[in-house]
mmCIF file with all atom_site columns, C-alpha atoms in Angstrom:
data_model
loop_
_atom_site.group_PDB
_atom_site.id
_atom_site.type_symbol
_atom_site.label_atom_id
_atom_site.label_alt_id
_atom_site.label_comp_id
_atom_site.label_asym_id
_atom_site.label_entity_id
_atom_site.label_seq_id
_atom_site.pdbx_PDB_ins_code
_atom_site.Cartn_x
_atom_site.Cartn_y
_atom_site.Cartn_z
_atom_site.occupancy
_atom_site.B_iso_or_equiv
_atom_site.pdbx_formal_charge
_atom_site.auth_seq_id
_atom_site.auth_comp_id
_atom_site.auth_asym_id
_atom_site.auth_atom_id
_atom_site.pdbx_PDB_model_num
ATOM 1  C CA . UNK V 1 1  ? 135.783 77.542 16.992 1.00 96.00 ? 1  UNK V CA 1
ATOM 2  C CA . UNK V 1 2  ? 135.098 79.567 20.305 1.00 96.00 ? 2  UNK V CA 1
ATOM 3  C CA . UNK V 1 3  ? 133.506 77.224 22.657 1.00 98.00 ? 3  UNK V CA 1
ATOM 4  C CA . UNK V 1 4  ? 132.489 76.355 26.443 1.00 97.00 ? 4  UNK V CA 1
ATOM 5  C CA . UNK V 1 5  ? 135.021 74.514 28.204 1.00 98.00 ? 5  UNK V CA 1
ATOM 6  C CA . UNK V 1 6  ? 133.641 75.107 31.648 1.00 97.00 ? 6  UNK V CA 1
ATOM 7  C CA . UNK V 1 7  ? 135.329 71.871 33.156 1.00 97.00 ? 7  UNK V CA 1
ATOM 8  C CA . UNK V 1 8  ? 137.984 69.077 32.444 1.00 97.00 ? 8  UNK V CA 1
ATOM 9  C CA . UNK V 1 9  ? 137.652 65.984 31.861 1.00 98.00 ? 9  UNK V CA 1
ATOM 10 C CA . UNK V 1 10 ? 137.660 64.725 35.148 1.00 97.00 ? 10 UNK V CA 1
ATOM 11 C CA . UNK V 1 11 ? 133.925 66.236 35.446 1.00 96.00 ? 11 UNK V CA 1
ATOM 12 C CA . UNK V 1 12 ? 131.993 65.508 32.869 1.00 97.00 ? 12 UNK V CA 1
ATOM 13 C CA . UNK V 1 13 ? 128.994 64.261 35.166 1.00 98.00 ? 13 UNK V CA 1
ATOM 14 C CA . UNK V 1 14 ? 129.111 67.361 36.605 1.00 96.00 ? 14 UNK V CA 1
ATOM 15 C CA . UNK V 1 15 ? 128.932 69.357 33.403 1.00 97.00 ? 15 UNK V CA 1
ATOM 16 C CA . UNK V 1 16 ? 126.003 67.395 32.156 1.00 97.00 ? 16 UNK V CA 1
ATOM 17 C CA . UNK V 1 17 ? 124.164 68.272 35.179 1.00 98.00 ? 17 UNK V CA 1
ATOM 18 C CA . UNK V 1 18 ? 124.563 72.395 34.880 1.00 97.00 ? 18 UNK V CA 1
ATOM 19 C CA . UNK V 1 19 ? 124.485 72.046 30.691 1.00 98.00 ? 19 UNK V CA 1
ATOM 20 C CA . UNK V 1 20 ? 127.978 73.306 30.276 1.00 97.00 ? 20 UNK V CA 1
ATOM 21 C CA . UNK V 1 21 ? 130.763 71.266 28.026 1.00 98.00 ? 21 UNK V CA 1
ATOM 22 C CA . UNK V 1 22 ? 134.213 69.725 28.953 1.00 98.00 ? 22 UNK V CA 1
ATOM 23 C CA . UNK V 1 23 ? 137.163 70.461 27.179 1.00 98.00 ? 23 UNK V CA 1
ATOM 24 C CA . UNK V 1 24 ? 137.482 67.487 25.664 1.00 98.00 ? 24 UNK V CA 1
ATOM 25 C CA . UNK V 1 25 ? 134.195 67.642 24.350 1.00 98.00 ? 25 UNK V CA 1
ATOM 26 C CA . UNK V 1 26 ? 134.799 70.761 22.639 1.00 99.00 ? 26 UNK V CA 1
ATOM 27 C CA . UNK V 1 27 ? 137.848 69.104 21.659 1.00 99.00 ? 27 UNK V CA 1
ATOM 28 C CA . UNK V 1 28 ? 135.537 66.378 19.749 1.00 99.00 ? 28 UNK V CA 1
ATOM 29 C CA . UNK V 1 29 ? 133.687 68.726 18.574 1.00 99.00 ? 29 UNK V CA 1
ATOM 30 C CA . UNK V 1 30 ? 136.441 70.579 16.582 1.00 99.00 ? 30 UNK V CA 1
ATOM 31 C CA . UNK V 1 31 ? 137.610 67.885 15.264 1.00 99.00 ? 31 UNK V CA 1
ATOM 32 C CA . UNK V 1 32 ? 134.379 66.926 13.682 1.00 99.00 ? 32 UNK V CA 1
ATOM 33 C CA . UNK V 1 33 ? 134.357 70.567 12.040 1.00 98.00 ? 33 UNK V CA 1
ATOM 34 C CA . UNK V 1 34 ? 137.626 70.803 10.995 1.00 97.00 ? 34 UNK V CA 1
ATOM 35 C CA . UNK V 1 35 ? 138.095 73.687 12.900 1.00 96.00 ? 35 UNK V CA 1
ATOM 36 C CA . UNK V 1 36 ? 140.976 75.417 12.059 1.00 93.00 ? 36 UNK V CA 1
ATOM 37 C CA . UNK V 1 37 ? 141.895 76.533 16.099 1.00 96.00 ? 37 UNK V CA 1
ATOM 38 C CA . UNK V 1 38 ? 140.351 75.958 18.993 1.00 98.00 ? 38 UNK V CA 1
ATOM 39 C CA . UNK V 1 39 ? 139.361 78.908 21.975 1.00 98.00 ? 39 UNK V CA 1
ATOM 40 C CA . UNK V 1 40 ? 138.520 77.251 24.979 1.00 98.00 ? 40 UNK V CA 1
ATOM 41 C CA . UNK V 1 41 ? 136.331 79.503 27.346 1.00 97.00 ? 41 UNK V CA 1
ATOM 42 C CA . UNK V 1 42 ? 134.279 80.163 30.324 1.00 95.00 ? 42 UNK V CA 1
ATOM 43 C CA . UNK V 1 43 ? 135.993 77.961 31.910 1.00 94.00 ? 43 UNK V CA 1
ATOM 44 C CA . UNK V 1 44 ? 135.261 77.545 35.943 1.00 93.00 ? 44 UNK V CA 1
ATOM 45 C CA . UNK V 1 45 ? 136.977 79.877 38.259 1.00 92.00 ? 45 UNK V CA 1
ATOM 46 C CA . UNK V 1 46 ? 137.937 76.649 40.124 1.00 92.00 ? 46 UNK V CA 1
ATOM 47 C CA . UNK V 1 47 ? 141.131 76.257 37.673 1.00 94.00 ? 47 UNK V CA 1
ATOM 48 C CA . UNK V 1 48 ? 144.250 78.352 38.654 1.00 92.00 ? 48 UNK V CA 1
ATOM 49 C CA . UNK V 1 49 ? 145.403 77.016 34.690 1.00 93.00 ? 49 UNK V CA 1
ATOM 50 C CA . UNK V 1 50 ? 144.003 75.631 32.165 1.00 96.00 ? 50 UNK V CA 1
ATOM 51 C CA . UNK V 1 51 ? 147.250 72.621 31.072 1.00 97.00 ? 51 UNK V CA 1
ATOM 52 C CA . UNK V 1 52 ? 143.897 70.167 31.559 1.00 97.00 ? 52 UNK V CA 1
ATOM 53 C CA . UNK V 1 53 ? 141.704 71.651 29.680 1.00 98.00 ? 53 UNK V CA 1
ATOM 54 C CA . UNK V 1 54 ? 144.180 71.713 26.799 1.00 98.00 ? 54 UNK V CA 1
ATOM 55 C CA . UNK V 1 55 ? 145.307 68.602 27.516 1.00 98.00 ? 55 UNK V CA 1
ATOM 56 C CA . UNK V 1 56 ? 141.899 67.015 27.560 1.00 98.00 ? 56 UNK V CA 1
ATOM 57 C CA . UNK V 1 57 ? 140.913 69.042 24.379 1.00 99.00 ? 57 UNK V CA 1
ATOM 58 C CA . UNK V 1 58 ? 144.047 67.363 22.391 1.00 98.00 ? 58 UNK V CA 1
ATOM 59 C CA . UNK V 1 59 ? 143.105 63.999 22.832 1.00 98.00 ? 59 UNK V CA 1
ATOM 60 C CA . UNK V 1 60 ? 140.826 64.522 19.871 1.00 95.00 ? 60 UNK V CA 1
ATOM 61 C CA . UNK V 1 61 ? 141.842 67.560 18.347 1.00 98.00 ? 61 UNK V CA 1
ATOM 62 C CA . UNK V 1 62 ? 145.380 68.184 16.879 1.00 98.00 ? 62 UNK V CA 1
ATOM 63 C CA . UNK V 1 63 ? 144.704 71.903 15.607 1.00 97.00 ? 63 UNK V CA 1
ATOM 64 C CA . UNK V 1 64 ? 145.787 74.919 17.644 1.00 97.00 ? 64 UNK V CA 1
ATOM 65 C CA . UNK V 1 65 ? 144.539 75.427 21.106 1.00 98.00 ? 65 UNK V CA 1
ATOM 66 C CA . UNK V 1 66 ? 144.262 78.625 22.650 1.00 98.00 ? 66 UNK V CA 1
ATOM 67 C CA . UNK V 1 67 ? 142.821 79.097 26.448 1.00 97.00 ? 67 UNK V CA 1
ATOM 68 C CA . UNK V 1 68 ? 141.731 82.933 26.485 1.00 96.00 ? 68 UNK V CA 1
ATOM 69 C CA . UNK V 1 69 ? 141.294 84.597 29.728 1.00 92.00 ? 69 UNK V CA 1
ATOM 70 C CA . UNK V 1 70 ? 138.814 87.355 29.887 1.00 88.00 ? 70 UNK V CA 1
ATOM 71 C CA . UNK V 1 71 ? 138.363 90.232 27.760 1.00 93.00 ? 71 UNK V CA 1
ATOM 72 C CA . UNK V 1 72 ? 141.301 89.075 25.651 1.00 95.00 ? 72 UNK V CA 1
ATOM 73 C CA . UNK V 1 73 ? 140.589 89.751 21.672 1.00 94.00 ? 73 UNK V CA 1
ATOM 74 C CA . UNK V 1 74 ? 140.809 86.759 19.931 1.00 91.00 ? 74 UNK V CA 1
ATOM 75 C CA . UNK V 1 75 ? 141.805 87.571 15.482 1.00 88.00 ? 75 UNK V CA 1
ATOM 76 C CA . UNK V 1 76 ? 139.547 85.988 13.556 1.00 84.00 ? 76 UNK V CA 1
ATOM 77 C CA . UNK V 1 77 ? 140.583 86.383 10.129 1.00 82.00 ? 77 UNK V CA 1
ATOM 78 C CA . UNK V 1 78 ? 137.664 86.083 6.956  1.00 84.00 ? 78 UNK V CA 1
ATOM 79 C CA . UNK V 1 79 ? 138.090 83.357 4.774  1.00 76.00 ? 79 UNK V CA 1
ATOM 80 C CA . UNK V 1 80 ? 139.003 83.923 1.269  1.00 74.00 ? 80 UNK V CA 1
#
């Protein structure tokens, strides 16, 4: 699953009010798919790292977490 993680935890208000997710809400959200790894992106420019984001995202998710930066390729293989 590649999905938004624009902010921690710590500002979820903040993401509701510009429509953008937390990372532990794409956390939840893998979990409910069974995704098989986790991509966190877009995340803010405001975060030097993103330990949070993963941080936040395992609360609820116990696959793989990966925090791309820009144009980094991500392998996504095809199921069989």
């Amino acid at each position: 699953l590649i999905h938004d993680a624009t902010y921690d935890d710590s500002e979820k208000a903040r993401a509701q009010e510009v429509f953008h997710s937390t990372a532990g809400e794409a956390g939840e959200i893998a979990a409910k798919i069974n995704a098989r790894k986790l991509a966190l992106v877009h995340a803010s420019s405001r975060y030097t790292n993103m330990t949070t984001h993963i941080r936040d995202a395992g609360q609820n998710y116990k696959g793989e977490i990966i925090a791309p930066d820009d144009l980094d390729m991500i392998e996504i293989p095809f199921r069989d």
